[in-house]
Short mmCIF file of C-alpha atoms in Angstrom, two decimals:
data_model
loop_
_atom_site.label_atom_id
_atom_site.label_comp_id
_atom_site.label_asym_id
_atom_site.label_seq_id
_atom_site.Cartn_x
_atom_site.Cartn_y
_atom_site.Cartn_z
CA ASP A 19 98.13 84.44 156.60
CA THR A 20 96.74 80.91 156.60
CA GLY A 21 96.43 80.44 152.85
CA VAL A 22 93.45 79.22 150.86
CA SER A 23 91.49 76.52 152.65
CA GLN A 24 88.97 74.08 151.22
CA ASN A 25 86.50 71.77 152.89
CA PRO A 26 85.95 68.92 152.84
CA ARG A 27 89.23 67.54 151.55
CA HIS A 28 87.56 64.36 150.36
CA LYS A 29 83.97 63.59 149.46
CA ILE A 30 82.51 60.28 148.38
CA THR A 31 78.94 60.32 147.17
CA LYS A 32 76.52 58.21 145.24
CA ARG A 33 75.40 59.12 141.77
CA GLY A 34 72.41 61.43 141.84
CA GLN A 35 73.23 63.03 145.20
CA ASN A 36 73.99 66.72 145.66
CA VAL A 37 77.32 67.88 147.07
CA THR A 38 78.61 71.25 148.25
CA PHE A 39 82.20 72.36 148.65
CA ARG A 40 83.50 75.37 150.50
CA CYS A 41 86.49 77.60 149.79
CA ASP A 42 87.92 80.23 152.13
CA PRO A 43 90.32 82.51 150.26
CA ILE A 44 93.31 84.32 151.66
CA SER A 45 92.09 87.20 153.79
CA GLU A 46 91.60 90.41 151.80
CA HIS A 47 91.75 88.62 148.44
CA ASN A 48 88.86 89.95 146.39
CA ARG A 49 89.11 87.47 143.52
CA LEU A 50 88.22 83.84 143.85
CA TYR A 51 88.44 81.10 141.23
CA TRP A 52 87.24 77.53 140.86
CA TYR A 53 89.00 74.94 138.73
CA ARG A 54 88.45 71.24 138.10
CA GLN A 55 91.31 68.80 137.65
CA THR A 56 90.90 65.24 136.42
CA LEU A 57 93.60 62.58 136.61
CA GLY A 58 96.46 63.21 134.22
CA GLN A 59 95.22 66.65 133.22
CA GLY A 60 95.92 70.22 134.15
CA PRO A 61 93.29 72.24 135.99
CA GLU A 62 90.41 73.59 133.90
CA PHE A 63 88.74 76.88 134.72
CA LEU A 64 85.16 76.76 135.95
CA THR A 65 84.27 80.21 137.23
CA TYR A 66 85.57 83.34 138.93
CA PHE A 67 84.28 85.99 141.33
CA GLN A 68 85.35 89.50 142.01
CA ASN A 69 83.99 90.26 145.44
CA GLU A 70 80.46 88.81 145.36
CA ALA A 71 79.97 89.17 141.62
CA GLN A 72 80.38 86.10 139.41
CA LEU A 73 82.11 87.61 136.38
CA GLU A 74 83.01 84.64 134.22
CA LYS A 75 81.75 81.09 133.82
CA SER A 76 83.14 78.31 131.67
CA ARG A 77 80.92 76.25 129.40
CA LEU A 78 82.12 73.36 131.59
CA LEU A 79 79.88 74.76 134.30
CA SER A 80 76.68 72.99 133.33
CA ASP A 81 73.31 73.83 134.83
CA ARG A 82 73.96 71.20 137.51
CA PHE A 83 76.78 73.33 138.85
CA SER A 84 76.28 76.53 140.81
CA ALA A 85 78.74 78.71 142.65
CA GLU A 86 78.15 81.52 145.08
CA ARG A 87 80.13 84.03 147.03
CA PRO A 88 77.40 85.84 148.93
CA LYS A 89 79.43 88.21 151.07
CA GLY A 90 82.55 88.43 148.99
CA SER A 91 84.48 86.22 151.37
CA PHE A 92 84.08 82.42 151.25
CA SER A 93 82.56 80.66 148.26
CA THR A 94 80.57 77.48 147.77
CA LEU A 95 80.40 75.22 144.75
CA GLU A 96 77.37 72.95 144.54
CA ILE A 97 76.91 70.06 142.16
CA GLN A 98 73.38 68.73 141.83
CA ARG A 99 72.49 65.22 140.65
CA THR A 100 76.11 64.14 140.58
CA GLU A 101 77.34 61.90 137.77
CA GLN A 102 80.39 59.64 137.66
CA GLY A 103 81.99 62.06 135.23
CA ASP A 104 81.99 64.69 137.98
CA SER A 105 84.67 62.73 139.85
CA ALA A 106 87.67 65.05 139.99
CA MET A 107 89.70 67.34 142.19
CA TYR A 108 88.02 70.71 142.65
CA LEU A 109 90.53 73.48 143.23
CA CYS A 110 89.95 76.95 144.57
CA ALA A 111 92.34 79.86 144.15
CA SER A 112 92.36 83.51 145.17
CA SER A 113 94.18 86.70 144.24
CA PHE A 114 94.26 90.42 144.97
CA GLY A 115 95.35 93.07 142.51
CA ASP A 116 97.85 90.76 140.87
CA PRO A 117 97.66 88.07 138.19
CA THR A 118 99.19 85.43 140.47
CA GLN A 119 96.62 83.00 141.86
CA TYR A 120 97.17 81.13 145.11
CA PHE A 121 95.66 77.69 145.28
CA GLY A 122 94.06 75.69 148.05
CA PRO A 123 94.62 71.96 148.65
CA GLY A 124 91.51 70.98 146.74
CA THR A 125 88.49 68.79 147.39
CA ARG A 126 88.63 65.34 145.86
CA LEU A 127 85.19 64.17 144.77
CA THR A 128 84.47 60.52 144.07
CA VAL A 129 81.05 59.67 142.62
CA LEU A 130 80.13 56.00 142.94
CA ALA B 7 91.40 81.00 122.59
CA GLN B 8 94.56 80.37 124.51
CA THR B 9 96.28 77.00 124.47
CA VAL B 10 99.24 75.66 126.40
CA THR B 11 101.18 72.58 125.33
CA GLN B 12 103.63 70.59 127.41
CA SER B 13 105.15 67.92 125.19
CA GLN B 14 107.03 66.02 127.91
CA PRO B 15 104.68 63.89 130.04
CA GLU B 16 107.60 62.74 132.20
CA MET B 17 111.16 63.83 132.84
CA SER B 18 113.84 62.61 135.20
CA VAL B 19 117.01 64.20 136.53
CA GLN B 20 119.80 63.22 138.86
CA GLU B 21 120.06 65.08 142.11
CA ALA B 22 122.27 68.20 141.74
CA GLU B 23 121.92 68.17 137.95
CA THR B 24 120.01 70.59 135.72
CA VAL B 25 116.78 69.85 133.89
CA THR B 26 114.69 71.87 131.44
CA LEU B 27 110.93 71.48 131.07
CA SER B 28 109.34 72.63 127.82
CA CYS B 29 106.19 74.63 127.23
CA THR B 30 104.70 76.26 124.17
CA TYR B 31 101.63 78.45 124.13
CA ASP B 32 99.36 80.22 121.74
CA THR B 33 97.50 83.44 122.35
CA SER B 34 96.17 86.34 120.36
CA GLU B 35 96.57 88.70 123.30
CA SER B 36 99.37 91.25 123.28
CA ASP B 37 99.40 91.53 127.06
CA TYR B 38 99.62 88.27 128.96
CA TYR B 39 101.38 86.43 131.76
CA LEU B 40 103.02 83.03 131.88
CA PHE B 41 103.47 80.85 134.92
CA TRP B 42 105.04 77.65 136.10
CA TYR B 43 103.27 75.95 138.95
CA LYS B 44 104.47 72.95 140.93
CA GLN B 45 102.07 70.34 142.29
CA PRO B 46 103.75 67.93 144.73
CA PRO B 47 102.14 64.59 145.57
CA SER B 48 100.06 66.32 148.28
CA ARG B 49 98.49 68.12 145.30
CA GLN B 50 98.53 71.75 146.48
CA MET B 51 99.56 73.91 143.53
CA ILE B 52 102.48 76.23 144.31
CA LEU B 53 103.72 79.09 142.13
CA VAL B 54 107.30 78.54 140.98
CA ILE B 55 107.88 81.51 138.71
CA ARG B 56 106.03 83.95 136.50
CA GLN B 57 106.88 86.02 133.46
CA GLU B 58 105.19 89.16 132.17
CA ALA B 59 105.08 89.06 128.37
CA TYR B 60 106.09 92.71 128.06
CA LYS B 61 109.34 92.05 129.89
CA GLN B 62 112.22 90.92 127.72
CA GLN B 63 114.33 89.81 130.65
CA ASN B 64 113.86 86.20 131.66
CA ALA B 65 112.50 85.70 135.16
CA THR B 66 114.67 84.01 137.79
CA GLU B 67 113.83 82.71 141.25
CA ASN B 68 116.79 81.14 143.01
CA ARG B 69 117.41 77.78 141.27
CA PHE B 70 114.53 78.29 138.85
CA SER B 71 114.77 80.30 135.67
CA VAL B 72 112.83 80.56 132.45
CA ASN B 73 113.75 80.90 128.81
CA PHE B 74 111.02 83.09 127.35
CA GLN B 75 111.04 83.21 123.57
CA LYS B 76 108.13 85.47 122.69
CA ALA B 77 108.30 85.15 118.91
CA ALA B 78 108.45 81.38 119.13
CA LYS B 79 105.80 81.34 121.89
CA SER B 80 108.03 79.18 124.00
CA PHE B 81 108.40 79.29 127.79
CA SER B 82 110.72 76.67 129.23
CA LEU B 83 111.64 76.17 132.88
CA LYS B 84 115.18 75.37 133.95
CA ILE B 85 115.80 73.86 137.35
CA SER B 86 119.42 74.00 138.46
CA ASP B 87 121.02 71.92 141.23
CA SER B 88 117.94 69.67 141.36
CA GLN B 89 116.85 68.53 144.81
CA LEU B 90 114.71 65.61 145.90
CA GLY B 91 112.03 68.08 146.95
CA ASP B 92 111.70 69.27 143.37
CA ALA B 93 109.96 66.03 142.43
CA ALA B 94 106.41 66.96 141.43
CA MET B 95 104.07 67.65 138.55
CA TYR B 96 104.95 70.90 136.86
CA PHE B 97 102.28 72.85 135.02
CA CYS B 98 102.79 75.67 132.59
CA ALA B 99 99.95 78.19 132.46
CA SER B 100 99.02 81.38 130.64
CA GLN B 101 96.71 84.24 131.46
CA GLY B 102 95.64 86.93 129.04
CA GLY B 103 92.48 88.76 128.09
CA SER B 104 90.68 87.09 130.96
CA GLU B 105 91.29 86.30 134.60
CA LYS B 106 91.37 82.57 134.03
CA LEU B 107 94.53 80.51 133.89
CA VAL B 108 94.88 78.08 131.00
CA PHE B 109 97.04 75.11 131.94
CA GLY B 110 99.01 72.53 130.02
CA LYS B 111 98.71 68.84 130.83
CA GLY B 112 101.78 68.87 133.02
CA THR B 113 105.19 67.22 133.21
CA LYS B 114 105.97 64.73 135.96
CA LEU B 115 109.50 65.34 137.22
CA THR B 116 111.35 62.58 139.03
CA VAL B 117 114.57 63.38 140.88
CA ASN B 118 116.90 60.42 141.32
CA PRO B 119 119.28 60.37 144.30
#
């Protein structure tokens, strides 16, 4: 069991560019979650999938954000037309049949 | 809506001593879970301990234990025999009525040698 992995670990982009992050959950975990964490704050929920179905989205997930999990395995989070306020750590977590969520190392996004 | 409050932005403890981190929460759910997560400087969130609200017995994991006061909606974490490796941000989180975790703002724990 290799744990939750996220790529890239760091991303620097210019305002207005699109970025995409990838999350690979723990094998066999059917639930996958995305959170955003800004400096000095706890993680905030963005969205969650059960298998390939996106079952819950936060109001934080504006129309510039889209997440997919096409085959119920890995997931991608895309941010279009990035803004400086999007700079944050994006965390992915997964779980299976249990409330405990296991987190990946995160992708740190810096928007210049 | 669920809320989680951690009133101690920073705490420090001497190595081998005991420290208690505070957390209060609010929820209208009758069935919920509470968690403490640790986030070391490398920033990967690690589960420390969890408590099911329906269980009256306080959860314990080695040197980590909780004081769960359901009526007061309080969920504190006690770390005994503190070690240098315990230095990290500690987040209290709740889950109930939804799959999402709701986190507090965290407490930065420093362990002094």
